Coordinates of C-alpha atoms and ligand atoms in Angstrom, one line a residue:
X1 CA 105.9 105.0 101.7
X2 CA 107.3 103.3 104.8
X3 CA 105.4 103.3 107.9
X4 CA 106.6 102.0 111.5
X5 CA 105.4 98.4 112.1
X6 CA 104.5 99.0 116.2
X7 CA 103.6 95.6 116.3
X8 CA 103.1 92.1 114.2
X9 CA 101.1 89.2 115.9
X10 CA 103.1 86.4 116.4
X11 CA 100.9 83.7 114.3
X12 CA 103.1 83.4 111.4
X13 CA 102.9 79.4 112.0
X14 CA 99.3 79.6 111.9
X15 CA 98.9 81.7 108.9
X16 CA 101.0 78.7 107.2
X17 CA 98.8 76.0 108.7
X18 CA 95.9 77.3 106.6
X19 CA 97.3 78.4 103.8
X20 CA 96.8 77.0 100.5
X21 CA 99.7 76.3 97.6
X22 CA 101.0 79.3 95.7
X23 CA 100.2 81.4 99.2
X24 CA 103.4 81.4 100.2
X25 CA 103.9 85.3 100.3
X26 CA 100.6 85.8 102.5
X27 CA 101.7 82.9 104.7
X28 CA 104.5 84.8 105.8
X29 CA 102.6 87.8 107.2
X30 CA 100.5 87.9 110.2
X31 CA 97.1 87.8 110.1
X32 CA 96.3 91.1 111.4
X33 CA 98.4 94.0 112.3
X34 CA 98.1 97.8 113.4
X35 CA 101.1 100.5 112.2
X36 CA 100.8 104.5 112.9
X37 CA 101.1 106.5 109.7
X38 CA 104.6 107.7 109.6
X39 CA 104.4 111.7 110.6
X40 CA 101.1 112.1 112.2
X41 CA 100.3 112.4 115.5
X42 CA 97.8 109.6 116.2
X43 CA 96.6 107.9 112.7
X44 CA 97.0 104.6 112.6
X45 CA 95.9 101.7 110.1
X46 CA 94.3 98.6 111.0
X47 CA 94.5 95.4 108.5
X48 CA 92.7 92.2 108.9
X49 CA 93.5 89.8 105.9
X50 CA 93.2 91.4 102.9
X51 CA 91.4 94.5 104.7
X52 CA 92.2 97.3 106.5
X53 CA 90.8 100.5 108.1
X54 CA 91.8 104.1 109.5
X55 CA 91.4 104.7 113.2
X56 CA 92.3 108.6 114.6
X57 CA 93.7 108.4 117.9
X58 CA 93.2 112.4 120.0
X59 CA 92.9 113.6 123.5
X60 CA 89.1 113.3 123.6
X61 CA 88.7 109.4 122.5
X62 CA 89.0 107.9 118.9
X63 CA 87.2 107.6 116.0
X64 CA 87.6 104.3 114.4
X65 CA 86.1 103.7 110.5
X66 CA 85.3 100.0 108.8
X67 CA 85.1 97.0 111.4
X68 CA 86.9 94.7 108.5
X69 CA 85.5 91.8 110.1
X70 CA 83.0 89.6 107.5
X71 CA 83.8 86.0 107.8
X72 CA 85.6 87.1 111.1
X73 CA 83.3 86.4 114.2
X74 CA 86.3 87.3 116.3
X75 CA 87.7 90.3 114.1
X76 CA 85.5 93.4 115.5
X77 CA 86.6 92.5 119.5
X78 CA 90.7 91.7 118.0
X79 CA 90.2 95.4 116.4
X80 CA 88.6 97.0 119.4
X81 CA 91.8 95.5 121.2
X82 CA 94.2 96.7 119.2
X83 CA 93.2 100.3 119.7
X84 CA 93.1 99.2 123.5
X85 CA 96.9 98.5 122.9
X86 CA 97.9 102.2 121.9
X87 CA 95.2 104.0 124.0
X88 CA 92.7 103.8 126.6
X89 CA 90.5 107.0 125.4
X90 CA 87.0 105.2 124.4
X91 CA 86.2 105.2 120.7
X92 CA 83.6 107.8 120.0
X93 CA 82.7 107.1 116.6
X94 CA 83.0 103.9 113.7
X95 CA 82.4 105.5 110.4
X96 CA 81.4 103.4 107.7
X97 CA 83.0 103.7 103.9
X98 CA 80.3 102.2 101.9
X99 CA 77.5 100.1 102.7
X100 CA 79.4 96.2 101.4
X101 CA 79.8 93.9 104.4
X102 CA 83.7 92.9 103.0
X103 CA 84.4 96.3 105.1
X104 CA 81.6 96.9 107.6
X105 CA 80.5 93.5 109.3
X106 CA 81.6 92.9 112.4
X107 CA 81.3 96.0 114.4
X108 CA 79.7 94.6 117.7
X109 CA 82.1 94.9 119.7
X110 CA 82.6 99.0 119.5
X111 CA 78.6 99.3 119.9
X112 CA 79.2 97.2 123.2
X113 CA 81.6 100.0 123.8
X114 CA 79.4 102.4 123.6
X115 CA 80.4 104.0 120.2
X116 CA 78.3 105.7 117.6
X117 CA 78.0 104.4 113.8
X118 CA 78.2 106.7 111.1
X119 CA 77.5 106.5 107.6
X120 CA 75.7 107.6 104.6
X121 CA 72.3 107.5 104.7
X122 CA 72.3 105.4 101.5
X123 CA 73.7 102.9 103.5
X124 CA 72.1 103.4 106.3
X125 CA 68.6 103.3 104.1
X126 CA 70.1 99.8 102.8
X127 CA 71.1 98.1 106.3
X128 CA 68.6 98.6 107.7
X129 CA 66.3 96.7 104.6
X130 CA 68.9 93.9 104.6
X131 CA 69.2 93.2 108.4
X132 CA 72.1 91.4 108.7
X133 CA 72.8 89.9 112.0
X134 CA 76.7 90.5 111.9
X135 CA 76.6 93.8 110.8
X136 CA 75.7 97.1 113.2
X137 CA 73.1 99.4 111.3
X138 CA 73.9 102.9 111.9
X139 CA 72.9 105.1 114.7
X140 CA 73.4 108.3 112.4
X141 CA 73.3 109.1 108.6
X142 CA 75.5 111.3 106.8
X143 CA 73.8 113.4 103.9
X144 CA 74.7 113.8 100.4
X145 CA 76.4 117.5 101.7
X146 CA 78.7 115.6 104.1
X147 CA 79.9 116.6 107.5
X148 CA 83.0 117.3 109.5
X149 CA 83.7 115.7 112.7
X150 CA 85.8 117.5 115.5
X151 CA 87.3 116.0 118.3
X152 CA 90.1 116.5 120.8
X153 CA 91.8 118.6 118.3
X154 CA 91.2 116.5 115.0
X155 CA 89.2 117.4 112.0
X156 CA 88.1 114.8 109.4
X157 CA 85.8 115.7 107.3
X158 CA 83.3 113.2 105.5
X159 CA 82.2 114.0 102.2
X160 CA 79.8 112.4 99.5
X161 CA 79.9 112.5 95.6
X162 CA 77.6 110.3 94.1
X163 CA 77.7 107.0 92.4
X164 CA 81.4 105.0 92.2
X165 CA 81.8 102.2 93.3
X166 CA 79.0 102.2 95.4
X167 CA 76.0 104.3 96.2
X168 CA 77.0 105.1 99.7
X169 CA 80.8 105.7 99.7
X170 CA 82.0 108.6 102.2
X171 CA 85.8 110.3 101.3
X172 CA 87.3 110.5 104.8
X173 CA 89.7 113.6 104.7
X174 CA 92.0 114.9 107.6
X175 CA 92.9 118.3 106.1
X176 CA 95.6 119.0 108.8
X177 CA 97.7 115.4 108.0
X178 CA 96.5 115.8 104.3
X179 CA 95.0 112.4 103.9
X180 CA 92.2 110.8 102.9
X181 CA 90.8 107.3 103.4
X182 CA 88.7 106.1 100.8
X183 CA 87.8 102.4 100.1
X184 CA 87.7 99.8 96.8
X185 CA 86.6 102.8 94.6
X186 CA 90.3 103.6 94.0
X187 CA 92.5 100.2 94.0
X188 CA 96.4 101.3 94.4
X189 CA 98.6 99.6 91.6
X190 CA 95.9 96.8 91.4
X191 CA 93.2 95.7 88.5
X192 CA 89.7 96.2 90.2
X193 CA 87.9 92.9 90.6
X194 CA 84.9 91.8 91.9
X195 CA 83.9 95.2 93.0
X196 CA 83.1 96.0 89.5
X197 CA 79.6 93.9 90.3
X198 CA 78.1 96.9 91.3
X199 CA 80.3 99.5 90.4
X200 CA 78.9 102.9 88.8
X201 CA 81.7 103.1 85.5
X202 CA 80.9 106.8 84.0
X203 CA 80.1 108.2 87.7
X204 CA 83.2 106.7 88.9
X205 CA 85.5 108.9 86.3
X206 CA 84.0 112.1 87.8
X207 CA 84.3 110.6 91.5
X208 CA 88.3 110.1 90.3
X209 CA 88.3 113.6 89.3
X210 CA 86.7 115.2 91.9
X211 CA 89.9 113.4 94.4
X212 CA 92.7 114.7 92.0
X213 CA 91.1 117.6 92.5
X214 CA 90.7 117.3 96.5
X215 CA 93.9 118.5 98.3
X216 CA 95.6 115.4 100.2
X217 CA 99.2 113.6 99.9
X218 CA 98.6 110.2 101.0
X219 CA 95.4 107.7 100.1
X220 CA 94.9 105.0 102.8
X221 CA 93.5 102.5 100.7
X222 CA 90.7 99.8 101.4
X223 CA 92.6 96.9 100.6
X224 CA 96.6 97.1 101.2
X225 CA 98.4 98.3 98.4
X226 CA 101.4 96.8 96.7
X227 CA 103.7 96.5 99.6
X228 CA 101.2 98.3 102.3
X229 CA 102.2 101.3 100.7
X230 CA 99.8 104.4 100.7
X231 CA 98.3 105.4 97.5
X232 CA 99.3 109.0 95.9
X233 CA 97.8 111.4 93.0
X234 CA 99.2 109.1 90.5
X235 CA 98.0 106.1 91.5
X236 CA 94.3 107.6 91.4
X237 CA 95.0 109.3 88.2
X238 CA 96.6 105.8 86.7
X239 CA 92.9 104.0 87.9
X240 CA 91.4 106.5 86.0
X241 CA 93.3 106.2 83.0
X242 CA 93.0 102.1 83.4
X243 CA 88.8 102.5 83.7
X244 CA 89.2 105.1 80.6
X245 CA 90.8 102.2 78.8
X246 CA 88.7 99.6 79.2
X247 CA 85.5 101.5 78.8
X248 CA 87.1 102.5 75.3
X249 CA 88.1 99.2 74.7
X250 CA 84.8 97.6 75.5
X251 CA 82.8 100.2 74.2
X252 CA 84.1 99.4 70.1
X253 CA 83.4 95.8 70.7
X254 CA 80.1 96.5 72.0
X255 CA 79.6 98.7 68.9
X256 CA 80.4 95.6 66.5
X257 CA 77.6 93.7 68.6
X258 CA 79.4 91.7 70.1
X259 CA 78.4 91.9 73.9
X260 CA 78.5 89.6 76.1
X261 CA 80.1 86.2 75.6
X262 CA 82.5 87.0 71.9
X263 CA 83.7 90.4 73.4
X264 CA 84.1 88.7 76.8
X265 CA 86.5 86.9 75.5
X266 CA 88.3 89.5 73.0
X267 CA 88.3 91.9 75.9
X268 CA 92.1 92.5 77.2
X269 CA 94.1 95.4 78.7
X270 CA 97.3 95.5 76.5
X271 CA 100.1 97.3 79.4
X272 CA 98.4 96.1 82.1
X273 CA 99.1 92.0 81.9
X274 CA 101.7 92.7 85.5
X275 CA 99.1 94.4 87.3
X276 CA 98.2 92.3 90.3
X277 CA 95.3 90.6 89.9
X278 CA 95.2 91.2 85.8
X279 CA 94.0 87.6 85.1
X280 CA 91.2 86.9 87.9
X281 CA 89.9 90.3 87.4
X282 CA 89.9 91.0 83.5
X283 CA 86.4 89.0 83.9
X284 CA 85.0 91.7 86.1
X285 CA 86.1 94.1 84.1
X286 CA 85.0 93.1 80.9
X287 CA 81.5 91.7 82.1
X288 CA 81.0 95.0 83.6
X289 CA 81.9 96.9 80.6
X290 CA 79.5 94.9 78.7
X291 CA 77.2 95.8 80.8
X292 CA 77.6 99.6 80.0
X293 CA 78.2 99.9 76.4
X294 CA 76.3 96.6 75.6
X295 CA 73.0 97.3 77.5
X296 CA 73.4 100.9 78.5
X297 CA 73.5 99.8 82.4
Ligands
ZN1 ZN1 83.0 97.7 98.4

């Protein structure tokens, strides 16, 4: 899915400075970047790095989602003037995904601005116990029967299901562009990782589920997928069938006893060796499986 590249930031040499070996194909992209969504009005995407978030551009002002800006002391301000770059309508609202600082830290800069942070009250409930300095607790919570936010003409609608992939994850759907942002629970074309830590396996399947059955076209993922393209109903029901796999897989060698370090090591994803990511993230998979079907956790 091709999306019109409005501008690129010019620090392609810089991006090679720092990079390691075997980077070569990140070196060659900038480190930030902001496209619209092909055939909408005023969605655009955001990437920092490896992250990116949804911001909604109307009449009234904007409502921008995940700051993307953990390790970044500079990122929230260079997002907040991005935005600046296709309108001057303030920014209204920054709703948070889920509660893990990879997507929210960083957000500074729009509470200078005067905006108002949204999320859902489990994560709300858990920022505000962890107090981290870079990271903007939430001025209001969002409960488990979601809300819709209008404004100058848009609807997006935030809704909660449960455990996934965290404890606090909102589904961000605009019903008119049929889209829907939702972040890490649902990797496009990519072998989950380190999000498996604290990932919710069982109550993830029903979370896929209940998206298939949600009515949206495109998925604005998390983390770019392959490409930058958007994600589609396939690509959540292939997730599914990947997390199906391994829980199966897992599951008979945690039957034989063999949970954690022999079936760690037994544990592979036949098919699924040119995924991205397949050989860091097997590990996460597997450990996290064990956890499951080996401890009942
Ligand atoms: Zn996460």
């Amino acid at each position: 899915m091709s999306r019109i590249v409005l501008r690129l930031i010019p620090c392609a040499l810089l991006a090679l400075a720092v990079a390691g070996v075997g980077q070569a194909q990140q070196a060659s992209r900038p480190p930030f970047a902001t496209t619209k969504v092909d055939g909408t009005d005023g969605v655009y995407i955001f990437r920092n790095g490896n992250h990116q978030a949804m911001f909604i551009v109307t009449r009234e002002g904007v409502i921008a989602t995940d700051p993307v800006a953990y390790g970044r002391p500079t990122g929230g301000q260079t997002y907040l003037d991005e935005i600046r770059k296709v309108t001057n309508q303030p920014v209204k609202y920054v709703i948070y995904s889920h509660h893990h600082y990879d997507h929210i830290a960083g957000g500074k800069a729009f509470k200078d601005a005067g905006a108002t942070f949204i999320a859902h009250r489990r994560a709300k409930e858990r920022l505000e116990m962890l107090k981290d300095p870079h990271t903007v607790v939430p001025d209001e919570a969002v409960g488990d029967g979601g809300r819709t936010i209008t404004l100058g003409g848009t609807t997006l609608e935030l809704t909660y299901h449960g455990l996934n992939h965290s404890d606090s994850t909102l589904v961000m759907r605009l019903p008119k562009e049929r889209i829907v942002f939702i972040v890490d629970t649902i990797p496009v074309g990519a072998i989950p990782g380190r999000g498996m830590i604290d990932f919710y396996p069982l109550e993830t399947e029903a979370f896929m589920k209940q998206v298939l059955a949600t009515d949206w076209d495109r998925l604005i993922p998390g983390h770019p997928g392959p490409g930058d393209r958007l994600g589609t109903k396939k690509d959540v029901q292939d997730q599914l069938t990947l997390l199906q796999t391994a829980s199966a897989e897992m599951r008979k060698l945690a039957l034989e006893g063999k949970c954690w370090d022999t079936a760690e090591k037994e544990f592979k994803l036949p098919g699924y060796e040119s995924w991205p990511g397949y050989a860091n993230n097997l590990p996460f998979v597997a450990r996290r499986y064990c956890g499951l079907w080996g401890r009942g956790t």
